[in-house]
mmCIF file of C-alpha atoms in Angstrom:
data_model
loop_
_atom_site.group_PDB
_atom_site.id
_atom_site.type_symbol
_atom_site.label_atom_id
_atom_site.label_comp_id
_atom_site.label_asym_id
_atom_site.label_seq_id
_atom_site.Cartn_x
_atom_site.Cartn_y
_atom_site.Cartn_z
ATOM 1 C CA UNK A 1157 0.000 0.000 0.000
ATOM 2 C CA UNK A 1158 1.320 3.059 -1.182
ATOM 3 C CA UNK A 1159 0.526 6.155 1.407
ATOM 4 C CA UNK A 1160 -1.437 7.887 -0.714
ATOM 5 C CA UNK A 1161 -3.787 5.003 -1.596
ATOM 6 C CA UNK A 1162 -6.976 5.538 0.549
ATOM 7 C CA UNK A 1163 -8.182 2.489 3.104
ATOM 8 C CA UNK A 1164 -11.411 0.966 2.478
ATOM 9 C CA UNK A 1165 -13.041 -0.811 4.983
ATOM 10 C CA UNK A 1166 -15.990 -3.087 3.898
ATOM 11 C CA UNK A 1167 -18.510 -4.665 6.601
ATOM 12 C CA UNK A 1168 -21.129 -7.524 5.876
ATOM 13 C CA UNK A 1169 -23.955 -6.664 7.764
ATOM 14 C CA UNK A 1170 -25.857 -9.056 9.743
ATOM 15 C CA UNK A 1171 -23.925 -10.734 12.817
ATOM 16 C CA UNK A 1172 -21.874 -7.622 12.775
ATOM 17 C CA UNK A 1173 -23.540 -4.183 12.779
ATOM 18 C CA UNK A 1174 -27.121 -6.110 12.329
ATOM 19 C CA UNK A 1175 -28.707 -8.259 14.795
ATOM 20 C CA UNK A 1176 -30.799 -10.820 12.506
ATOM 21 C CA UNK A 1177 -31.763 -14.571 13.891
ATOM 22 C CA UNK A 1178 -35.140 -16.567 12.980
ATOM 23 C CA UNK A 1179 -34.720 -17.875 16.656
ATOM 24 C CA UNK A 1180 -36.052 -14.337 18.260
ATOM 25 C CA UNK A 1181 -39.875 -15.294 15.509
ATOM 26 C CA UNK A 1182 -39.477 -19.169 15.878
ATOM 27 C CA UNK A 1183 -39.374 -18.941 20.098
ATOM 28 C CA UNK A 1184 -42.844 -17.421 19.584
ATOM 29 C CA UNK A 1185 -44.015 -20.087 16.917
ATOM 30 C CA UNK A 1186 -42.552 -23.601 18.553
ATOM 31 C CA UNK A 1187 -41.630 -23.386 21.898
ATOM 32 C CA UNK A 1188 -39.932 -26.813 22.188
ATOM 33 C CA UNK A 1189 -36.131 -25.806 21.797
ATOM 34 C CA UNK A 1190 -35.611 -29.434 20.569
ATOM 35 C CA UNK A 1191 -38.425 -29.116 17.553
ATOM 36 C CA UNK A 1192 -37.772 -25.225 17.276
ATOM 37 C CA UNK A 1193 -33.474 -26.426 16.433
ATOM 38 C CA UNK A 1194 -35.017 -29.032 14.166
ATOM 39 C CA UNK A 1195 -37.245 -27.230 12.126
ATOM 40 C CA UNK A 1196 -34.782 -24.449 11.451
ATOM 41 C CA UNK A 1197 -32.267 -26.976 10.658
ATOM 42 C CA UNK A 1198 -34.370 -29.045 8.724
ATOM 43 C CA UNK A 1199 -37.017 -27.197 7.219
ATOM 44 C CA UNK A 1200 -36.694 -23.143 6.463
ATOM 45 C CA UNK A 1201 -32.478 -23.909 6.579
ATOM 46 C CA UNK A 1202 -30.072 -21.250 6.436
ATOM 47 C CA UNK A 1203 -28.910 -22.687 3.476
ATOM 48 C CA UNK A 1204 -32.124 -22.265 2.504
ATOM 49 C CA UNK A 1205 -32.970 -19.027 3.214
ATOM 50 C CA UNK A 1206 -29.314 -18.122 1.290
ATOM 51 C CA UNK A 1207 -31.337 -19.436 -2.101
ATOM 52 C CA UNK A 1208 -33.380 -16.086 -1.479
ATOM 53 C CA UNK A 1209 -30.206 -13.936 -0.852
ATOM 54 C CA UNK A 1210 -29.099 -15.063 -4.062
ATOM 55 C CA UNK A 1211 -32.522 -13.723 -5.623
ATOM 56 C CA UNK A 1212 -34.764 -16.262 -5.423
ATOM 57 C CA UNK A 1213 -38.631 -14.557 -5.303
ATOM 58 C CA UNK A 1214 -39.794 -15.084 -1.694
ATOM 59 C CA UNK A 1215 -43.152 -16.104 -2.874
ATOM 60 C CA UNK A 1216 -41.591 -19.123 -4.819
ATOM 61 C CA UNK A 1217 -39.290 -20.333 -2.098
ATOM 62 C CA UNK A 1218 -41.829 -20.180 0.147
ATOM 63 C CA UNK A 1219 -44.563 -22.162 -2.234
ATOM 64 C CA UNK A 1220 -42.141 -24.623 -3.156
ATOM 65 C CA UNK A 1221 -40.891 -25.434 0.277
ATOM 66 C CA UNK A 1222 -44.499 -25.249 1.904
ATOM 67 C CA UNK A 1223 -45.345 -27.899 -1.171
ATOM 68 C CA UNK A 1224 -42.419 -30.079 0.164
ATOM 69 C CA UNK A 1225 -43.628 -30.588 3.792
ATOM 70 C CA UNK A 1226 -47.251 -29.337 3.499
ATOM 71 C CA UNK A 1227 -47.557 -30.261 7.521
ATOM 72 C CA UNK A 1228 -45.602 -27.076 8.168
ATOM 73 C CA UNK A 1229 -46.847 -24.951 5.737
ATOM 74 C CA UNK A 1230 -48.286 -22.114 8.592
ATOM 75 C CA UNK A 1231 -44.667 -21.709 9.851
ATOM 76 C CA UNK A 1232 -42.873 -21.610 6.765
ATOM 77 C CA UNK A 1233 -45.095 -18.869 5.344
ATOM 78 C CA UNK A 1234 -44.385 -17.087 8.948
ATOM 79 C CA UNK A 1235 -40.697 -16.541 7.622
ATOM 80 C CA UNK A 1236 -41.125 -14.193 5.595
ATOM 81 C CA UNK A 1237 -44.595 -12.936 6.223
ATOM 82 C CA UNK A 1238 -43.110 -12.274 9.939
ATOM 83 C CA UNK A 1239 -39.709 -11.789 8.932
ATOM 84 C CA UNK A 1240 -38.801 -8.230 10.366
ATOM 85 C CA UNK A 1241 -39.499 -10.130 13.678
ATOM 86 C CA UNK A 1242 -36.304 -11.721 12.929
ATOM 87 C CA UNK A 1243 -34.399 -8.571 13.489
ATOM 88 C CA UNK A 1244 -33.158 -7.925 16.998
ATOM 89 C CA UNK A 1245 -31.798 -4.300 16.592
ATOM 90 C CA UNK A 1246 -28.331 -2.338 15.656
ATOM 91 C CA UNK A 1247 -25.662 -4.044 16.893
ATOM 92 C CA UNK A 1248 -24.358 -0.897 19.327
ATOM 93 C CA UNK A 1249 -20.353 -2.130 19.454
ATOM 94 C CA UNK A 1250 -20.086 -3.057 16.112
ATOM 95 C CA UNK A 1251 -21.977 0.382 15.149
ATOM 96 C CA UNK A 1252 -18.875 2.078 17.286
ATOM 97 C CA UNK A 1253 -16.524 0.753 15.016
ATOM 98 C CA UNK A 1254 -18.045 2.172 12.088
ATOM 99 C CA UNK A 1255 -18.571 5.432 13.478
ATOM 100 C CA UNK A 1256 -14.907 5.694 14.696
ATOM 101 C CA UNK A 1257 -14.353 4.610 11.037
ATOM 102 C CA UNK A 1258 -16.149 7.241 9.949
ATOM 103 C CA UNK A 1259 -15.483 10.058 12.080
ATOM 104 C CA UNK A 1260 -11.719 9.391 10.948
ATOM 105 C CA UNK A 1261 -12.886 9.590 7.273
ATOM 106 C CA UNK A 1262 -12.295 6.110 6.318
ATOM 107 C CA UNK A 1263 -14.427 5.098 3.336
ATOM 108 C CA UNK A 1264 -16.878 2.356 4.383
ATOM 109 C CA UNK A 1265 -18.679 0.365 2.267
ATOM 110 C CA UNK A 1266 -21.029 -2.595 2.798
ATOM 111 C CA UNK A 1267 -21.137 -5.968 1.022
ATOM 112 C CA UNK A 1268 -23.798 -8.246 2.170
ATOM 113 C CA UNK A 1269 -26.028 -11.469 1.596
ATOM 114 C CA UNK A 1270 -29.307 -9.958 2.229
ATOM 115 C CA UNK A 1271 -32.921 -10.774 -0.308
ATOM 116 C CA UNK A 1272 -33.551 -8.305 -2.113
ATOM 117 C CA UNK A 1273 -36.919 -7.940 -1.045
ATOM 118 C CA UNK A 1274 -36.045 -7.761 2.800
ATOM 119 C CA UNK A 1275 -33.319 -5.151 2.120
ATOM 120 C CA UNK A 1276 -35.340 -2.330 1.635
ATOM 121 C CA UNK A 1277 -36.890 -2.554 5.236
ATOM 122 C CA UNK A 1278 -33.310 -2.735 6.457
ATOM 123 C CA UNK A 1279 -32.651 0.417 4.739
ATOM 124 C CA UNK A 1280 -35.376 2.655 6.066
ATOM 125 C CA UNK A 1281 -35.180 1.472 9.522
ATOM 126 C CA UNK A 1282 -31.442 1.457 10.226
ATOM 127 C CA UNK A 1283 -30.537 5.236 8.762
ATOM 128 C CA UNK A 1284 -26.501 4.557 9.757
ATOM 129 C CA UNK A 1285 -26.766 2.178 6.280
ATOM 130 C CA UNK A 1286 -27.327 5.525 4.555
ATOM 131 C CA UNK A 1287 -24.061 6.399 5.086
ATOM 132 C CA UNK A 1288 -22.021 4.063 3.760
ATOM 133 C CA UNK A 1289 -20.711 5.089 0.150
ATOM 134 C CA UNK A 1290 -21.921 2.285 -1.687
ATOM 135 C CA UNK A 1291 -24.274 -0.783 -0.172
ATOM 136 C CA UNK A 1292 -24.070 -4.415 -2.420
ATOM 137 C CA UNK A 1293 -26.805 -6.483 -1.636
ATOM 138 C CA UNK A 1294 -26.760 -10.240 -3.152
ATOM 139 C CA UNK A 1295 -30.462 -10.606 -3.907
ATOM 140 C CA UNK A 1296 -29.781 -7.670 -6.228
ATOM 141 C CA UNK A 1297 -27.010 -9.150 -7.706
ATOM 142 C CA UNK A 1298 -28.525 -12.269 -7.664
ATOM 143 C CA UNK A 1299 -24.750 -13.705 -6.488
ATOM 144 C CA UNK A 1300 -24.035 -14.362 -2.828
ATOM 145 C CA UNK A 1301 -20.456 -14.803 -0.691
ATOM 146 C CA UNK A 1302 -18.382 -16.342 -0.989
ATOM 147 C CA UNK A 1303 -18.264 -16.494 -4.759
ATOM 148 C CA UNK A 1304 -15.608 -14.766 -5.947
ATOM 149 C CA UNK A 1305 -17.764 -12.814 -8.610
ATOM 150 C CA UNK A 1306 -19.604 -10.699 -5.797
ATOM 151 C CA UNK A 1307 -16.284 -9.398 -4.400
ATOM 152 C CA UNK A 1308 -15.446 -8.284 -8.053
ATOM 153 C CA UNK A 1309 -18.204 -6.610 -8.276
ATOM 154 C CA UNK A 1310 -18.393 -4.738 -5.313
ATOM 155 C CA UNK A 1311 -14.451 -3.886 -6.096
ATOM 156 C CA UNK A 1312 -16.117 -2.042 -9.247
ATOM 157 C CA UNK A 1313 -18.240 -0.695 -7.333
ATOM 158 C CA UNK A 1314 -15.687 0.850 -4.890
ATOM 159 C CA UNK A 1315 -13.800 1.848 -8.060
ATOM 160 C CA UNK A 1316 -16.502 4.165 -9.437
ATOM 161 C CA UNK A 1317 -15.487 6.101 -6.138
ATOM 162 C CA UNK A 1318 -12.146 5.428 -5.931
ATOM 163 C CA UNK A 1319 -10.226 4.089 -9.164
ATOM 164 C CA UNK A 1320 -7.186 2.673 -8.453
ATOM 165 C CA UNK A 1321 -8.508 0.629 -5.692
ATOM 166 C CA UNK A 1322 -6.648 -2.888 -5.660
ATOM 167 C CA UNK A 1323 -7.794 -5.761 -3.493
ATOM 168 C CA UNK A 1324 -4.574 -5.196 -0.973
ATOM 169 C CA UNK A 1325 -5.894 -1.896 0.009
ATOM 170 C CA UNK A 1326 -9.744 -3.299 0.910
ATOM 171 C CA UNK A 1327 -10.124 -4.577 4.301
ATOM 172 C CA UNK A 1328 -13.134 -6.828 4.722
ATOM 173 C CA UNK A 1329 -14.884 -7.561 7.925
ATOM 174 C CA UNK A 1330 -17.480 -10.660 7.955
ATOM 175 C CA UNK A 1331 -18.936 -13.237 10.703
ATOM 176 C CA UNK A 1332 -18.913 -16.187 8.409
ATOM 177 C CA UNK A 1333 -15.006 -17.515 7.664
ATOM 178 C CA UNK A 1334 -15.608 -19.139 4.570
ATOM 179 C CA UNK A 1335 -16.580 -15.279 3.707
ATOM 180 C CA UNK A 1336 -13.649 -14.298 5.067
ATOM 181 C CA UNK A 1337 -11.504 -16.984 3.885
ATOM 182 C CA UNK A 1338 -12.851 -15.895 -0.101
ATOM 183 C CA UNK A 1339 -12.046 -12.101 0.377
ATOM 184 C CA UNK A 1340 -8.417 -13.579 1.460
ATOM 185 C CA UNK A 1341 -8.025 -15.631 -1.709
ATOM 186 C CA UNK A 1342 -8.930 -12.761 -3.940
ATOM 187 C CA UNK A 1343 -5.766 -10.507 -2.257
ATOM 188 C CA UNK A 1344 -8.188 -8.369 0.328
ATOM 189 C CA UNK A 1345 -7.232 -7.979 3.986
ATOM 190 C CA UNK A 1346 -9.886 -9.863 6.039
ATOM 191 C CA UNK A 1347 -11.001 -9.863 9.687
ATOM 192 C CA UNK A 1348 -13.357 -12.783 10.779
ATOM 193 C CA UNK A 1349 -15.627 -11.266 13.309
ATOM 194 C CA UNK A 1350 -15.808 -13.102 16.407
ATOM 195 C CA UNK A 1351 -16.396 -9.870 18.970
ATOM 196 C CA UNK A 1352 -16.357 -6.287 18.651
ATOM 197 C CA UNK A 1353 -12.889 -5.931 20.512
ATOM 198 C CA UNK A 1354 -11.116 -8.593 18.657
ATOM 199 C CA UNK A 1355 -12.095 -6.907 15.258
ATOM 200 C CA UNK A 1356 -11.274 -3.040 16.959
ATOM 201 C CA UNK A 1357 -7.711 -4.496 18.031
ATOM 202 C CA UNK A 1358 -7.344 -5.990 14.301
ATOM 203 C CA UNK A 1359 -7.734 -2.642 12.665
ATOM 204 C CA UNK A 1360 -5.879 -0.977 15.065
ATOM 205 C CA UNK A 1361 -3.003 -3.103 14.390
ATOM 206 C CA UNK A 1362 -3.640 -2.327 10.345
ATOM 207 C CA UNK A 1363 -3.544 1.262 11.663
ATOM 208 C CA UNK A 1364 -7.340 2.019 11.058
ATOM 209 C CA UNK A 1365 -9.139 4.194 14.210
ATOM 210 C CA UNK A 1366 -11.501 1.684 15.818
#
């Protein structure tokens, strides 16, 4: 990195400056922890609910899935239908690291796998996502992390801002390693987010306010 070259921090969102987990609807729906655990194992997955990050209509994942196991039809259409219940607030110490970002003038951007549909909600009811420079969400893209492409593309997208970005410059912070792990392989700097402090201390160390 050259000292001219600006630092560009991009965050995922939930698990990090989002709190988002089907648990906080699904207590309400099955109380049984043991049934609750299987059914979002099982049934409305978080691999399947990553199908819909990638673009996939809600009202087709739900009808398809609700066709697959028609005896739990009423809770599957609660996932979306009640999805906002889902969301458990701004994370406030992850928030503090943005702001300190900020503050400092670091340029923050946000690369997340997020439906399309849901975004929007996000959006108008978290106003610190306003100020990022630039927000890529996968439903729109219809590509989700960790494939390679989405990182490319939100590199262009950093680019229209700053144009000689390069990957060594971008410093990536995500709850989900094998997130993490693809940033890595493409040449970014990469902070799996475990706790607030851990990922504070890492950018300190990188020289970043935090």
């Amino acid at each position: 990195m050259t000292h001219a070259a600006p630092t560009i921090v991009v965050f995922d969102l939930g698990g990090v400056l989002i709190d988002w987990n089907p648990d906080y609807l699904f207590r309400k729906l099955i109380t049984n922890e043991t049934e609750r655990k299987w059914f979002l194992a099982n049934i409305c997955s978080g691999e399947w609910n990553l199908q819909q990050d990638a673009g996939r209509p809600l009202s087709e994942a739900t009808a398809i899935l609700s066709a697959e196991h028609p005896d739990h039809a009423e809770l599957i259409e609660a996932f979306y239908a009640r999805w906002t219940e889902m969301l458990g607030g701004a994370l406030a110490e992850g928030v503090a690291i943005f702001e300190a970002l900020e503050t400092a003038g670091v340029p923050l951007f946000a690369l997340t796998n997020w439906s399309g549909e849901t975004f929007p909600y996000a959006w108008n009811n978290y106003p610190f996502l306003q100020r990022f420079k630039d927000v890529l969400v996968s439903g729109d893209e219809k590509l989700i992390k960790p494939d390679a492409r989405i990182y490319q593309r939100m590199l262009e997208r950093i680019r229209k801002h700053y144009p000689d970005a390069q990957p060594q410059q971008l410093v990536f912070i995500d709850d989900v390693l094998r997130n993490v792990d693809a940033a890595r392989a493409l040449g970014w700097r990469a902070i799996h987010h475990t706790s607030p402090e851990l990922t504070a201390a890492q950018l300190r160390a990188w020289g970043l306010p935090a």
